[in-house]
Tab-separated table of C-alpha atoms and ligand atoms in Angstrom:
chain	number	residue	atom	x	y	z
I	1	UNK	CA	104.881	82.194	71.310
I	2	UNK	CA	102.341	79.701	72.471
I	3	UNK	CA	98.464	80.616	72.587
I	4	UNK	CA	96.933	80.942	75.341
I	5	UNK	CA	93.729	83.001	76.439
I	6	UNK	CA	94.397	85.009	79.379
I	7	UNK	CA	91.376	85.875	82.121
I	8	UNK	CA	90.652	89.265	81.958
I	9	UNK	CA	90.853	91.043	84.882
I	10	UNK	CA	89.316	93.681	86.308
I	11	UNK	CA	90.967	94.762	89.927
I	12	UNK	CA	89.875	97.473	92.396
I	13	UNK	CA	92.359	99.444	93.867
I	14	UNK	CA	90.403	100.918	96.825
I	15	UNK	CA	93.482	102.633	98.724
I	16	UNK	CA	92.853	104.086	101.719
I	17	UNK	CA	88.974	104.381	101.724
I	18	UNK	CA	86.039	102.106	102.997
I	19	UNK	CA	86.442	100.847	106.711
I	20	UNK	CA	85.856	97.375	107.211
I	21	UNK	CA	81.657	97.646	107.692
I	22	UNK	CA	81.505	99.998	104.907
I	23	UNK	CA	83.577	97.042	102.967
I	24	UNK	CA	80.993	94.678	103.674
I	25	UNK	CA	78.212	96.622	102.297
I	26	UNK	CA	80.064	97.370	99.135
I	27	UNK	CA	81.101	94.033	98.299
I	28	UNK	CA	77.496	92.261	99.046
I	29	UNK	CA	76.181	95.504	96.929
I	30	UNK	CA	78.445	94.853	94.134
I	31	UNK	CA	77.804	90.937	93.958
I	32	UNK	CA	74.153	91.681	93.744
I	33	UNK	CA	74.233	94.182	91.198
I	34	UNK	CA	76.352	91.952	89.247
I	35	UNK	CA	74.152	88.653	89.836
I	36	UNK	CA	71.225	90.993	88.795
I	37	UNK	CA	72.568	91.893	85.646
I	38	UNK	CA	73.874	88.262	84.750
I	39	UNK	CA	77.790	88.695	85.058
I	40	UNK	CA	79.103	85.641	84.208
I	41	UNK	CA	82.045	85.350	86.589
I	42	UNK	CA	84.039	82.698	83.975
I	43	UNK	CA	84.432	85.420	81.332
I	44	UNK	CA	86.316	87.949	83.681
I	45	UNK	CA	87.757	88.002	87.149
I	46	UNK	CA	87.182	90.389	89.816
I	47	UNK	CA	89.104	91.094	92.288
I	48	UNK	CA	89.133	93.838	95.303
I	49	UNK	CA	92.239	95.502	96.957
I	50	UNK	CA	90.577	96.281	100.598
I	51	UNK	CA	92.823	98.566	103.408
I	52	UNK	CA	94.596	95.754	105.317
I	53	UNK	CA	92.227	96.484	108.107
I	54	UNK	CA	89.275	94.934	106.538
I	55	UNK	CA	91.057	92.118	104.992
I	56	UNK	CA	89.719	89.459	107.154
I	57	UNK	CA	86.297	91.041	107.215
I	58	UNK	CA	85.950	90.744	103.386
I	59	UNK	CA	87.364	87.459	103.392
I	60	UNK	CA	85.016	85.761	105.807
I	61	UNK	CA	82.111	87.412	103.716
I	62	UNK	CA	83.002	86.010	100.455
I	63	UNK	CA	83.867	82.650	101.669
I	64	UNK	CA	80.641	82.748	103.601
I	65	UNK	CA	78.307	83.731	100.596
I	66	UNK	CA	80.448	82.477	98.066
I	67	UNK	CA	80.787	85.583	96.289
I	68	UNK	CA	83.842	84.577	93.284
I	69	UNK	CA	85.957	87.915	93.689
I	70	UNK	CA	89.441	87.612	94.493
I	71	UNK	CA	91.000	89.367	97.285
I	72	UNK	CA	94.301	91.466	97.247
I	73	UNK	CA	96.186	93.419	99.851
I	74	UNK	CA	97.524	96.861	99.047
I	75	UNK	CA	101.537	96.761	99.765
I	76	UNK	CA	103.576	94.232	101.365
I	77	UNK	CA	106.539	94.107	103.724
I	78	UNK	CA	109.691	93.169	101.977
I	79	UNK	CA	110.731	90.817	105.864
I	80	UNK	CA	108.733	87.955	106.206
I	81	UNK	CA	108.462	88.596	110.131
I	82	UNK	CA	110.524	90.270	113.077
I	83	UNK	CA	110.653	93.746	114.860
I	84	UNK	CA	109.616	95.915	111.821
I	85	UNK	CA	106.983	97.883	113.394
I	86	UNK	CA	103.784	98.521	111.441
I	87	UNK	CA	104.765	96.149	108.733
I	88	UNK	CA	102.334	93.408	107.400
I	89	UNK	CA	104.071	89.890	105.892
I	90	UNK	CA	102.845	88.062	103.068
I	91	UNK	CA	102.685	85.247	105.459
I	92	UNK	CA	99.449	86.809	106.859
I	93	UNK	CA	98.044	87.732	103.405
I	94	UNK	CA	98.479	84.313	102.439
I	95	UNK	CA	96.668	83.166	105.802
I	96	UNK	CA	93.887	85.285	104.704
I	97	UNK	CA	93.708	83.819	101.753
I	98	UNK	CA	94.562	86.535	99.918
I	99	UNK	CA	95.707	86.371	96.280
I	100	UNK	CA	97.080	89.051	95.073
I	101	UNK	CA	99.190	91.919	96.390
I	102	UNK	CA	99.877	95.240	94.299
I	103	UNK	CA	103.554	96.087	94.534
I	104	UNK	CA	105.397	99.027	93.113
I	105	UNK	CA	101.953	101.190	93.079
I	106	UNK	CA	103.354	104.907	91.795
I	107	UNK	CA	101.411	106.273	95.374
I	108	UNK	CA	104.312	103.931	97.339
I	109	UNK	CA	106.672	104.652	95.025
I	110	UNK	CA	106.653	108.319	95.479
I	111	UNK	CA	105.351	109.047	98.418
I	112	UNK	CA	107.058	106.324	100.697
I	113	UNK	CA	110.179	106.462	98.398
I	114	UNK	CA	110.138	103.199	97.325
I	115	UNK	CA	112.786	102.537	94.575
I	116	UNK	CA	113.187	99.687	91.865
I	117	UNK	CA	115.177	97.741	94.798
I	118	UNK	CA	112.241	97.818	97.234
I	119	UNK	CA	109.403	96.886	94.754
I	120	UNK	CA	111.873	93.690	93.238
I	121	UNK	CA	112.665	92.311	97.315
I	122	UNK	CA	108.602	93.024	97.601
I	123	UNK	CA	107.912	91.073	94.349
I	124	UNK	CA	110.176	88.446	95.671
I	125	UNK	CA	108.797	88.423	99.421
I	126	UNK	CA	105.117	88.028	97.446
I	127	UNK	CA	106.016	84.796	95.607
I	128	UNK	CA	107.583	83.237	98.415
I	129	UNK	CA	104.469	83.649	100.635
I	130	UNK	CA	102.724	82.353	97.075
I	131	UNK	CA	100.918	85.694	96.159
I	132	UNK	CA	100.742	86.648	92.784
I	133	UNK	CA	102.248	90.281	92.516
I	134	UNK	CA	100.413	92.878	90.443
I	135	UNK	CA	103.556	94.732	89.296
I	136	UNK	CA	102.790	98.669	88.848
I	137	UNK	CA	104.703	100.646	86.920
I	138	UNK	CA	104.322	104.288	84.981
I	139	UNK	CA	106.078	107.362	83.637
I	140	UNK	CA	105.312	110.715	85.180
I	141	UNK	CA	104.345	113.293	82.899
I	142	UNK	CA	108.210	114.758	83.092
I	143	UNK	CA	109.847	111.291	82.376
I	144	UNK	CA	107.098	111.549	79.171
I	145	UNK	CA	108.237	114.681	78.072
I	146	UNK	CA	111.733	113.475	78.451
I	147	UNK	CA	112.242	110.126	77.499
I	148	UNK	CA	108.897	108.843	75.999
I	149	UNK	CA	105.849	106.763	77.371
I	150	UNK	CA	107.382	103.390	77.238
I	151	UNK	CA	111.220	103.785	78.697
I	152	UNK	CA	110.286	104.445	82.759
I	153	UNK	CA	107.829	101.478	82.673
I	154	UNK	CA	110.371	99.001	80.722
I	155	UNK	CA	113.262	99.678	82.682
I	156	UNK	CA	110.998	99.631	85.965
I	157	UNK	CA	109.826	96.176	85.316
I	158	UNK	CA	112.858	94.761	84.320
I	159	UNK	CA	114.307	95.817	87.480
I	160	UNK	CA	110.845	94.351	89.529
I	161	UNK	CA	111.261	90.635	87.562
I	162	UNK	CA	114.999	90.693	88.305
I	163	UNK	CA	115.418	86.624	89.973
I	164	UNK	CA	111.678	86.167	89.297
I	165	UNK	CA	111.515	82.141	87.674
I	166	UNK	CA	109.878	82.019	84.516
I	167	UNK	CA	107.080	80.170	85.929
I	168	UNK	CA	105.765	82.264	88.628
I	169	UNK	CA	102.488	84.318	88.143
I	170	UNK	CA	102.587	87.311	88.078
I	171	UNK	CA	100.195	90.116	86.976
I	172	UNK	CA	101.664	93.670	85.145
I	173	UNK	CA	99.989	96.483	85.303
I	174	UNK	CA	100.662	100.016	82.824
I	175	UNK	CA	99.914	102.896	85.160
I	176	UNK	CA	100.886	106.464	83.737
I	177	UNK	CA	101.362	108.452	86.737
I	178	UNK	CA	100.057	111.113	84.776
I	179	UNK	CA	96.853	109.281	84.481
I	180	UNK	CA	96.156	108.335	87.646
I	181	UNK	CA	92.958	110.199	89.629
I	182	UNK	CA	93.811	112.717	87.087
I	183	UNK	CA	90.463	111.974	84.436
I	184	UNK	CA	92.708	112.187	81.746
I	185	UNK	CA	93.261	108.244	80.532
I	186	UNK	CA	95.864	107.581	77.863
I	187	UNK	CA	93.919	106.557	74.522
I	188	UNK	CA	93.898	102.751	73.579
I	189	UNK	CA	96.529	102.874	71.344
I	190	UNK	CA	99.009	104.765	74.076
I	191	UNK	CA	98.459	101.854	76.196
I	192	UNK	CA	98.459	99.223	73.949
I	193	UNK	CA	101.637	100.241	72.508
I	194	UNK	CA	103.803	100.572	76.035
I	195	UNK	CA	101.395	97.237	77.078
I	196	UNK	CA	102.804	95.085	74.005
I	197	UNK	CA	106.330	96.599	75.510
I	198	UNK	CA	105.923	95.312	78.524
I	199	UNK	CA	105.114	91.651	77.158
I	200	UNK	CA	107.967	92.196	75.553
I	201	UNK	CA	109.987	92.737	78.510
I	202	UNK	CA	108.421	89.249	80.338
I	203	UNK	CA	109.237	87.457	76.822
I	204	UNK	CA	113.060	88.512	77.079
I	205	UNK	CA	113.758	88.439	81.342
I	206	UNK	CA	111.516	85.423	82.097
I	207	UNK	CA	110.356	83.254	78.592
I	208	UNK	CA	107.976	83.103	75.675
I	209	UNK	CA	105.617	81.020	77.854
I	210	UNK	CA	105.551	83.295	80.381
I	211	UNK	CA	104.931	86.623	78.210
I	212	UNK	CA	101.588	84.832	76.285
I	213	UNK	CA	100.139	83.765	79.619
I	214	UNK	CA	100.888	87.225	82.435
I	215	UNK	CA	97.835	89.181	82.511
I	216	UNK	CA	98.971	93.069	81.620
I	217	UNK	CA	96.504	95.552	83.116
I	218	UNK	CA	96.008	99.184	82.019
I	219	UNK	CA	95.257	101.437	84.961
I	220	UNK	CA	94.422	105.110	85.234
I	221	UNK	CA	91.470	107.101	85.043
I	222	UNK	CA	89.240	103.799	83.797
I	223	UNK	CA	85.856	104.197	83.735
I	224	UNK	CA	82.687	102.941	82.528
I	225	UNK	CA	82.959	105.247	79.383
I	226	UNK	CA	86.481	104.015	78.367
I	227	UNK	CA	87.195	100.526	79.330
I	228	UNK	CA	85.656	99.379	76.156
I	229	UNK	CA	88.487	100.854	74.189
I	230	UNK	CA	91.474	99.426	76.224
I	231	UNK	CA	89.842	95.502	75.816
I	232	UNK	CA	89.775	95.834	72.625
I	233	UNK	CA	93.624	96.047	72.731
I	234	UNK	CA	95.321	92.675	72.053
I	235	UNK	CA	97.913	93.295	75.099
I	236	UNK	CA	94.990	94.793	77.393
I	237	UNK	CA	94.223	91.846	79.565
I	238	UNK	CA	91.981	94.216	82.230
I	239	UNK	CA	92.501	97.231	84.001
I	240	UNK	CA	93.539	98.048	87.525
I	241	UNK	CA	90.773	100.533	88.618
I	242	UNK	CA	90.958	103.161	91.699
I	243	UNK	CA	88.290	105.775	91.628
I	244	UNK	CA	85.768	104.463	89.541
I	245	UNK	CA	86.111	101.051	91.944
I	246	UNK	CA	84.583	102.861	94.455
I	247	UNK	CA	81.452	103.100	92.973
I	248	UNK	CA	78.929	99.801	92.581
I	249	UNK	CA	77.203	101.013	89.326
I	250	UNK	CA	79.967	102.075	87.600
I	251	UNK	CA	82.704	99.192	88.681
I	252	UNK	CA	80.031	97.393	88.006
I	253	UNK	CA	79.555	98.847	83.900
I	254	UNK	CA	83.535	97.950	83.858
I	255	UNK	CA	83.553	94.713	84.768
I	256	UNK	CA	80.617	94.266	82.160
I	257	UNK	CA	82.676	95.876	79.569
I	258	UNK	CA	82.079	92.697	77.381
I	259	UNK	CA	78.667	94.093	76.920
I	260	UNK	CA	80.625	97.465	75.002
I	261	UNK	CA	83.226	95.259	73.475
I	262	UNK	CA	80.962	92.145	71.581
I	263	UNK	CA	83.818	90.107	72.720
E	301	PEP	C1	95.160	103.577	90.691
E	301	PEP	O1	95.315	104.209	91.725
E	301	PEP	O2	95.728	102.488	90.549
E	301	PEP	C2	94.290	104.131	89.653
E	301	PEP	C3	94.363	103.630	88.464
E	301	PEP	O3	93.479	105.171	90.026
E	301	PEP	P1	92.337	105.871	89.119
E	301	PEP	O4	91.556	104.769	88.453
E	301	PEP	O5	91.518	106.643	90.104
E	301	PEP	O6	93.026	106.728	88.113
């Protein structure tokens, strides 16, 4: 496998909560607080998943005050444009020069009945439009019980990379449904194990190359108090964070987990 170091990243899922003005005032908060304590933006990328409506809002503010966080969209339309009412194309994410786009997230999955074929044509529609996709997937506490941690989330990505080229970029991200919002994490070695899988899984459907450079996230129930744990994981490249993104101190004391790690 070639070396290569990957980026951490640390990525905040804010689903459906701060309007666009409350946005602002988060983001300029959180650069601050970061710039105060000396973050060093080349050790670890940040990145914010906004509601669609305050895309452009966040956008104009960090490319106005230069603030280094990337910027990702929520969900994705699988149609690039047409009568598909309510639908947003990653032709306009890419406009707003948005990076990334979460795909396959287990709240679209399961409430909006998304299936493996939905979340592949979505990966797809994302690297056409040049966004890099951060693939979620996740076993529910009954597929655990049933067939193990790591079988849901292996068969689920190898369905999302299905006609993905072995060198797009992509980002993979562990999320145990069971985990999510829940405060009840998995332990390091739970997600390092169904993490190295998951390389695995690149290694075999896309190349070697392409498993030692994708970012895998861990995501669910992160905090402040954990995320020291995860990075020290060899196949924990950052976490995907919902809750605990929401706050400025404490998404904050995650993306600063190099400060817990002595890495
Ligand atoms: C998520 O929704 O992607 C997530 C990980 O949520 P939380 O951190 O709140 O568990």
């Amino acid at each position: 496998m070639a070396m290569t170091t990957r980026m951490p990243l640390i990525a905040g899922n804010w689903k459906m909560n701060l309007d666009h003005l409350q946005a602002v005032a988060f983001v300029q908060k959180l650069h601050w607080t970061l710039k105060d304590a000396g973050h060093d933006h080349s050790t670890v990328e940040v990145a914010v998943f906004p509601p669609f409506t305050d895309l452009r809002t966040v956008q104009t503010l960090l490319d106005a005050d230069k603030i280094p966080f990337g910027l990702g969209a929520q969900d994705l339309s699988t149609h690039d444009s047409g009568a598909y009412t309510g639908e947003i194309s990653g032709a306009f994410l890419s406009k707003l020069d948005a990076r990334y786009v979460i795909i396959g997230h287990s709240e679209r999955r399961e409430y909006h009945a998304e299936g493996d074929d939905v979340v592949a044509a979505k990966v797809q529609a994302a690297l056409r439009h040049g966004l890099v996709p951060v693939i979620c997937v996740g076993e529910t506490s009954d597929d655990l019980e049933k067939f193990g941690a790591s079988a849901v989330p292996v068969a689920q990505l190898r369905a999302a990379l299905e006609g993905v080229a072995a060198d797009a970029d992509i980002v993979v991200a562990y999320e145990p449904v069971w985990a999510i919002g829940s405060g009840q994490a998995a332990t390091p070695d739970q997600a390092q194990d169904v993490c190295a899988k998951l390389r695995d899984v690149v290694a075999e459907v896309l190349d070697a190359d392409a498993a030692a450079r994708t970012r895998v996230l861990y995501g669910g129930s992160v905090k402040a108090a954990n995320i020291a744990g995860f990075m020290r994981e060899p196949d924990v490249d950052g976490a995907l964070v919902g809750g605990a993104s929401l706050l400025v101190d404490e998404f904050s004391s995650i993306i600063r987990f190099q400060k817990h790690v002595g890495v």
